[in-house]
Short mmCIF file of C-alpha atoms and ligand atoms in Angstrom, two decimals:
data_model
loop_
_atom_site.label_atom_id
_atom_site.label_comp_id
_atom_site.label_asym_id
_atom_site.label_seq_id
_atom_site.Cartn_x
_atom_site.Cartn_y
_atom_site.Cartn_z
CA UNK A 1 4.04 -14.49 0.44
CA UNK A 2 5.47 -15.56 3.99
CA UNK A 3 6.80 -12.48 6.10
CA UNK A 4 10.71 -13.34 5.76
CA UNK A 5 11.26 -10.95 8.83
CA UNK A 6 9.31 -9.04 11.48
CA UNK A 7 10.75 -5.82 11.43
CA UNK A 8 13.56 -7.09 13.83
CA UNK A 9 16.45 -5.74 11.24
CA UNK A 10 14.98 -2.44 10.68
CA UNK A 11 15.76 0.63 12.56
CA UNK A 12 12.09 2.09 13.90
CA UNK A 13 10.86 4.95 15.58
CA UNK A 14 9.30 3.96 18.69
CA UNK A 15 6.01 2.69 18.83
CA UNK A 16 6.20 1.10 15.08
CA UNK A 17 6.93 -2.16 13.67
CA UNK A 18 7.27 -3.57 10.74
CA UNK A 19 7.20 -6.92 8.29
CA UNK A 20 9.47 -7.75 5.34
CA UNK A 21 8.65 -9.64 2.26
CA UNK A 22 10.71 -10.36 -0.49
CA UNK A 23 8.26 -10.25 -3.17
CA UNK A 24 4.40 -9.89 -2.51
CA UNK A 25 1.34 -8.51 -4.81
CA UNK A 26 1.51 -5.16 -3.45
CA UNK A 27 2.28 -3.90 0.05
CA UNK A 28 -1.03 -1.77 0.34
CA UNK A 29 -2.61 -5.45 -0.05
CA UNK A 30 -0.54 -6.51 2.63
CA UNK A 31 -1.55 -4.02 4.98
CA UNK A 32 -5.43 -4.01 3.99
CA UNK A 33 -5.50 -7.66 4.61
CA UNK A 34 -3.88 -7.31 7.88
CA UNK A 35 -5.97 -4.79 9.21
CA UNK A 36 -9.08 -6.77 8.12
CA UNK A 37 -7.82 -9.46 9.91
CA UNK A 38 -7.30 -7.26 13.31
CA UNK A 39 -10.83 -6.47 13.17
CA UNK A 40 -11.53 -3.63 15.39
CA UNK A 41 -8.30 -4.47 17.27
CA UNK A 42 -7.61 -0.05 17.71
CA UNK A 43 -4.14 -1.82 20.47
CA UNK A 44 -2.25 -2.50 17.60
CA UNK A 45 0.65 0.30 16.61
CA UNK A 46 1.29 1.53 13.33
CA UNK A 47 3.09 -0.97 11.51
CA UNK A 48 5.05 -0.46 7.87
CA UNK A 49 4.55 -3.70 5.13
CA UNK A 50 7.94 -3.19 2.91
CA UNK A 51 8.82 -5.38 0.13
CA UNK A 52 12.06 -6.00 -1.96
CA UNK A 53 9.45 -6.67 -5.30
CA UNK A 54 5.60 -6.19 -6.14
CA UNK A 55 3.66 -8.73 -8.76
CA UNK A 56 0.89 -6.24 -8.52
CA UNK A 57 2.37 -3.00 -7.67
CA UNK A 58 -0.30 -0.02 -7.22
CA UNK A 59 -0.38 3.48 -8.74
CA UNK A 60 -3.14 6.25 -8.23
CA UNK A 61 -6.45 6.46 -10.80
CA UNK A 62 -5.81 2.83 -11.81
CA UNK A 63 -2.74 2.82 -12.67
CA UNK A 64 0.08 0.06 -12.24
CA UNK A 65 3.11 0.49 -10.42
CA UNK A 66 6.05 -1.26 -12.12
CA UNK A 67 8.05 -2.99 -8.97
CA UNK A 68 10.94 -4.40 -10.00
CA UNK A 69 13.51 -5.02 -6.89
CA UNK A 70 16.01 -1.85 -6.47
CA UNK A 71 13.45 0.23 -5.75
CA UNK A 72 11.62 1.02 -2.44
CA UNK A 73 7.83 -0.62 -1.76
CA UNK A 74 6.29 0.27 1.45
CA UNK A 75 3.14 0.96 3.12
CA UNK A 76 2.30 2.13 6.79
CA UNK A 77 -1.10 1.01 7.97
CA UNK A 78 -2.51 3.36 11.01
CA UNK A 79 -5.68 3.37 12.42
CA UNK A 80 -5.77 7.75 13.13
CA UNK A 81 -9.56 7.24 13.71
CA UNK A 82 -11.42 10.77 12.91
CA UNK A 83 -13.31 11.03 9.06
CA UNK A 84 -11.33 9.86 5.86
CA UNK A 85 -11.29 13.80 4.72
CA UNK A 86 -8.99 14.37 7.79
CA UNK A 87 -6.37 11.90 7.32
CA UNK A 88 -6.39 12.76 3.46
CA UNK A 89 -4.19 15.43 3.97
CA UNK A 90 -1.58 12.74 5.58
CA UNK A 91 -0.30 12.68 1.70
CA UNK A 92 1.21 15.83 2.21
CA UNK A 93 2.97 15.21 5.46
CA UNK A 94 4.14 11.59 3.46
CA UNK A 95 5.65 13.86 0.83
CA UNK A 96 7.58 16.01 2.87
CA UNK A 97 8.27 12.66 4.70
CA UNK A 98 9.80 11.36 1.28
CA UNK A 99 11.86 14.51 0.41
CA UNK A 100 13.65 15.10 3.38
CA UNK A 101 14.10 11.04 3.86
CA UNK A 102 15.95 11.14 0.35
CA UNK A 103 17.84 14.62 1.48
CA UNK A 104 18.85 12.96 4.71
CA UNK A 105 20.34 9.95 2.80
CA UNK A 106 22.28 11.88 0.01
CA UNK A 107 23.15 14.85 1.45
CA UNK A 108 21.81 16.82 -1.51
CA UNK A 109 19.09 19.72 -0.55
CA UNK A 110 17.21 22.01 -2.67
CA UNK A 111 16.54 19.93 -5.36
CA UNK A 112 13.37 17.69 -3.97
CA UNK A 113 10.00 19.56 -4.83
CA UNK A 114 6.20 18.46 -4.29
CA UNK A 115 3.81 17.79 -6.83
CA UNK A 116 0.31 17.88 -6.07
CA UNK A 117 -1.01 15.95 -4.96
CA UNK A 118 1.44 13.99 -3.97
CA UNK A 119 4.38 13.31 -5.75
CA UNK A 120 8.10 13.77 -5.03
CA UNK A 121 10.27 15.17 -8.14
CA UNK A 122 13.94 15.50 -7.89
CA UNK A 123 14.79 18.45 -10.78
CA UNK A 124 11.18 18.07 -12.26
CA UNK A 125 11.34 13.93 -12.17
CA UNK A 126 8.89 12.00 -10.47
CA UNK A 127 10.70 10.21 -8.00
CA UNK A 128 8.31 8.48 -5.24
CA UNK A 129 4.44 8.81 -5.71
CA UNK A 130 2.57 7.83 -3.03
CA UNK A 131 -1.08 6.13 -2.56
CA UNK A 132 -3.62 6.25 0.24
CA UNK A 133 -6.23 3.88 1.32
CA UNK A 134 -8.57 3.63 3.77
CA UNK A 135 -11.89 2.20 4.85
CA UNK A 136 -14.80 4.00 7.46
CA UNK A 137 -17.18 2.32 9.68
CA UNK A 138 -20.54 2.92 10.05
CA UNK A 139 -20.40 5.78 12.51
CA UNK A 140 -18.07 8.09 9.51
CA UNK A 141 -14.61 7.19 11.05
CA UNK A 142 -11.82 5.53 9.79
CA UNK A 143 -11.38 1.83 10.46
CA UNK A 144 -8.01 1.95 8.93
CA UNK A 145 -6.08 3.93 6.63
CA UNK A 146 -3.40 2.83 4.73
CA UNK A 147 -0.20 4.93 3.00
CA UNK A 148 1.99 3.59 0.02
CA UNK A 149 4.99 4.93 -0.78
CA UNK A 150 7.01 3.53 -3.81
CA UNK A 151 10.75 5.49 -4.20
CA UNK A 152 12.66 5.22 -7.28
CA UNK A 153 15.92 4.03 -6.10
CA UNK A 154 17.63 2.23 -8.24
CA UNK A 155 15.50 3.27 -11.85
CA UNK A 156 12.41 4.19 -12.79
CA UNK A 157 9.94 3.29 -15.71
CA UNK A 158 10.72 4.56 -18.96
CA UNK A 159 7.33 6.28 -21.46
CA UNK A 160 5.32 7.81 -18.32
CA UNK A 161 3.19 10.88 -18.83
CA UNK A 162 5.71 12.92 -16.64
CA UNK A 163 9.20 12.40 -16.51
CA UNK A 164 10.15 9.79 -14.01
CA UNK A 165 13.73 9.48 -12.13
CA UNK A 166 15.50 7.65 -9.33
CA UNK A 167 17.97 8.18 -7.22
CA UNK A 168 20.66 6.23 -9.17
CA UNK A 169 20.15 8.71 -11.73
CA UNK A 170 21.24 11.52 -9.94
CA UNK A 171 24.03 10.60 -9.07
CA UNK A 172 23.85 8.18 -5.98
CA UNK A 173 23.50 4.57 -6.87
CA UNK A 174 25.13 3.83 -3.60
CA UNK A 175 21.92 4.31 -1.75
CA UNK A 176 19.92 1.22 -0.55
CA UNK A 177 16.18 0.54 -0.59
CA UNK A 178 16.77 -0.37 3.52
CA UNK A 179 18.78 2.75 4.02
CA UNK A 180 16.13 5.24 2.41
CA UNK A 181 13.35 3.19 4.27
CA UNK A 182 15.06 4.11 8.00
CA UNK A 183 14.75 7.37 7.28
CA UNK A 184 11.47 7.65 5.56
CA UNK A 185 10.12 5.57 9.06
CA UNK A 186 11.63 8.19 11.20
CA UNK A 187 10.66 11.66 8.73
CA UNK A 188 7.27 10.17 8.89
CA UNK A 189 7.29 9.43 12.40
CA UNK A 190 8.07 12.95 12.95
CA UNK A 191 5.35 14.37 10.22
CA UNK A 192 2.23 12.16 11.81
CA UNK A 193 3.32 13.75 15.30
CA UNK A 194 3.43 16.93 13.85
CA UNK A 195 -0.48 16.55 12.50
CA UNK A 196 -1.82 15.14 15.52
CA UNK A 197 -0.74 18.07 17.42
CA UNK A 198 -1.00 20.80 15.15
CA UNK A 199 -3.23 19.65 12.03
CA UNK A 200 -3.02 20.58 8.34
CA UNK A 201 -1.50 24.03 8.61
CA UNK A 202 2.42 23.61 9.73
CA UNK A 203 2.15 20.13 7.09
CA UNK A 204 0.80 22.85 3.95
CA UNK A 205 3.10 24.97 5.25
CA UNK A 206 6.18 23.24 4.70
CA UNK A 207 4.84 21.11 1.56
CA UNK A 208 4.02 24.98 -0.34
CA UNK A 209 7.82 25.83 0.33
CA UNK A 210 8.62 23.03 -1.55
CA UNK A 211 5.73 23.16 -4.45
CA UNK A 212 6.62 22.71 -7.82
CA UNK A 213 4.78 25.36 -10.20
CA UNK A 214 3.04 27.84 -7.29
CA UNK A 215 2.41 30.90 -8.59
CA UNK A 216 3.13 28.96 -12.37
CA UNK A 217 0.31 28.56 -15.05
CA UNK A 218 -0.50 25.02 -15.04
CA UNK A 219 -2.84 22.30 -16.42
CA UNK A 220 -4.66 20.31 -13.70
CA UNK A 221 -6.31 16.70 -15.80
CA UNK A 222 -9.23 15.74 -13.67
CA UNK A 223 -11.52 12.52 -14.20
CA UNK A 224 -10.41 9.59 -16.37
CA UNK A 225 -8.64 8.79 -19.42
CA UNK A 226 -12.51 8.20 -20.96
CA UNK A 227 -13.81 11.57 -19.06
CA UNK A 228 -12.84 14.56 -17.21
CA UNK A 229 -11.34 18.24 -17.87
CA UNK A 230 -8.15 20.42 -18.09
CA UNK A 231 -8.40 22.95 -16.62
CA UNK A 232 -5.44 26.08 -16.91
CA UNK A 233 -4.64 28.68 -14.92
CA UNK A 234 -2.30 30.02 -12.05
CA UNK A 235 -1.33 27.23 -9.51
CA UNK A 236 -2.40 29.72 -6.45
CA UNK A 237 -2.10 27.25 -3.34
CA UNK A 238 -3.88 24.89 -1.31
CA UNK A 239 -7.49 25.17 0.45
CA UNK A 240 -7.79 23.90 4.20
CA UNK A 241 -8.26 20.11 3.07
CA UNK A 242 -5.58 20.33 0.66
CA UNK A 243 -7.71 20.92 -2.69
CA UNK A 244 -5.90 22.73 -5.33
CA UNK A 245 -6.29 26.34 -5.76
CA UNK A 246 -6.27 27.33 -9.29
CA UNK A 247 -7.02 30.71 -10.75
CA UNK A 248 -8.80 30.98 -14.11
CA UNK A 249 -8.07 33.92 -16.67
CA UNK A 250 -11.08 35.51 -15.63
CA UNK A 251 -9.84 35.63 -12.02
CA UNK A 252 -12.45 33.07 -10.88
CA UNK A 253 -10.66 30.31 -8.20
CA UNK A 254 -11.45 26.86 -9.56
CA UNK A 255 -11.16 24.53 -6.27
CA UNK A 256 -9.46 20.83 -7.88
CA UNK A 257 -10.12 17.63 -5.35
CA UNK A 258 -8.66 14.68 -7.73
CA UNK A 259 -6.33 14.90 -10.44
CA UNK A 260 -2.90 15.25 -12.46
CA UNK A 261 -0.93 18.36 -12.65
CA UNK A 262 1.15 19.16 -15.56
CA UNK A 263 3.01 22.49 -16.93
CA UNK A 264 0.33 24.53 -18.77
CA UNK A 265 2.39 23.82 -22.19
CA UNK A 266 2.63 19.82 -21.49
CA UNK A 267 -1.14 19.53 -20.41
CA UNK A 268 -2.55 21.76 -23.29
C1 BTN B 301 1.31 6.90 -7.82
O1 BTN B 301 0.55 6.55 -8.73
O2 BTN B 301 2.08 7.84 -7.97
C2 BTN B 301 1.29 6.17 -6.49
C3 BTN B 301 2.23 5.01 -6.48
C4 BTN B 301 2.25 4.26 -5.17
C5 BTN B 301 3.12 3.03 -5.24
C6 BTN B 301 3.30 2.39 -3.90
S1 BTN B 301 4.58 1.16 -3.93
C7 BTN B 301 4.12 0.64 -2.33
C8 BTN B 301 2.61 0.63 -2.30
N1 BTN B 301 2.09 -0.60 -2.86
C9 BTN B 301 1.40 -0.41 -3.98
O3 BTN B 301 0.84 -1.31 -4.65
N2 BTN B 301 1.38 0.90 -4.29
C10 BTN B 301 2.09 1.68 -3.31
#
């Protein structure tokens, strides 16, 4: 799992840098046990782990993340210091990072929606999901936090709860892993400077104008396969930390923290 390259061959914002593998476990490993290794080392800059294959690719609740090369693996480690339940809301900004990164490399707009919590669907496919990590010290604040992003570029994985796609699919299979990665670094170069100068609210914002199902009846699945509810109603918006707003048939607003959302018919 040697680095095969530094970063030198990419295209970065300022400030960032990054390290290549050809095939590793997972890149959110990667990053994890390179900012165990820092220590408390707050000097170094954010740096992206991307990888052309994962043997242990990541999804959210558990779930694996098939990684065959084609596709795009990569995870930015940052250290944004402030409480875990800040920097959640960073997988909204990496969203909106992921939909304009795939508009700016095809050309193609109005077609890339977000899914809370954070997924990005090209016409109602999941195309990239995305995965957060992080770990506090003792004091509250994060020691690290680290975001995975996995695009579907060249396919996607076939019997999936929700319909997957890539961008092959529709219609560009000239588009590279490394060219979708230069502009994902620079969208979400843009997006993190946008949050530490304004916060949440320009980030909801822009991820509501592009949110599949508001104002829709739909079926948020919380808990595990083993336990958990569905709960229906009318996909309203988001609270201040990003918690789905849901409004029940009675007109009581049900507040969701963790789940999967589906269409009301699919999830009932
Ligand atoms: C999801 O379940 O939708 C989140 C998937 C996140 C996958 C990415 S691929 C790069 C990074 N490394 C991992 O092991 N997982 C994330």
């Amino acid at each position: 799992m040697k680095p095969e390259s530094t970063g030198t061959d990419y295209h970065l914002p300022a400030g960032y840098s990054a390290v290549a593998y050809d095939e590793i476990d997972s890149t959110n490993e990667a990053a994890k046990r390179s900012a165990v290794c820092q220590g408390g080392d707050h000097m170094v800059g954010p740096t992206w782990f991307i990888a052309r294959s994962q043997t242990a690719g990541r999804g959210r609740r558990g779930r694996e993340w098939v990684s065959e090369s084609g596709n795009l693996y990569a995870s930015l480690l940052l250290r944004p210091g402030g409480s875990a339940g800040e920097a959640a809301v960073l997988s909204f900004a990496t969203a909106l990072a992921v939909a304009e990164a795939i508009e700016l490399v095809t050309g193609v707009t109005g077609k890339l929606a977000c899914k809370w919590p954070n997924d990005v669907l090209w016409n109602g496919g999941k195309i990239s999901g995305i995965l957060l990590e992080s770990a506090s010290g003792k004091s509250g604040a994060l020691d690290w936090l680290v975001i995975g992003v996995g695009i579907n570029v060249a396919h996607f994985p076939a019997g999936t709860d929700f319909a997957a796609t890539s961008v092959a699919a529709e219609g560009f299979p000239q588009v590279s892993p490394t060219d979708l990665f230069a502009a994902l670094a620079e969208r979400m170069a843009n997006w993190l400077e946008t949050w530490r100068q304004a916060g949440f609210p320009p980030i909801k914002d822009a991820w509501l104008a592009r949110a599949a199902g508001l104002g829709e009846t739909i079926t948020a699945r919380t808990g595990t396969k083993t336990g958990g509810e569905d709960i229906s109603g009318r996909f309203e918006g988001l609270g201040p930390d990003g918690a789905l707003l849901i409004k029940l048939e009675d007109g009581s607003m049900r507040e969701i923290l963790a789940g999967d959302v589906f269409p009301a018919e699919v999830g009932a």
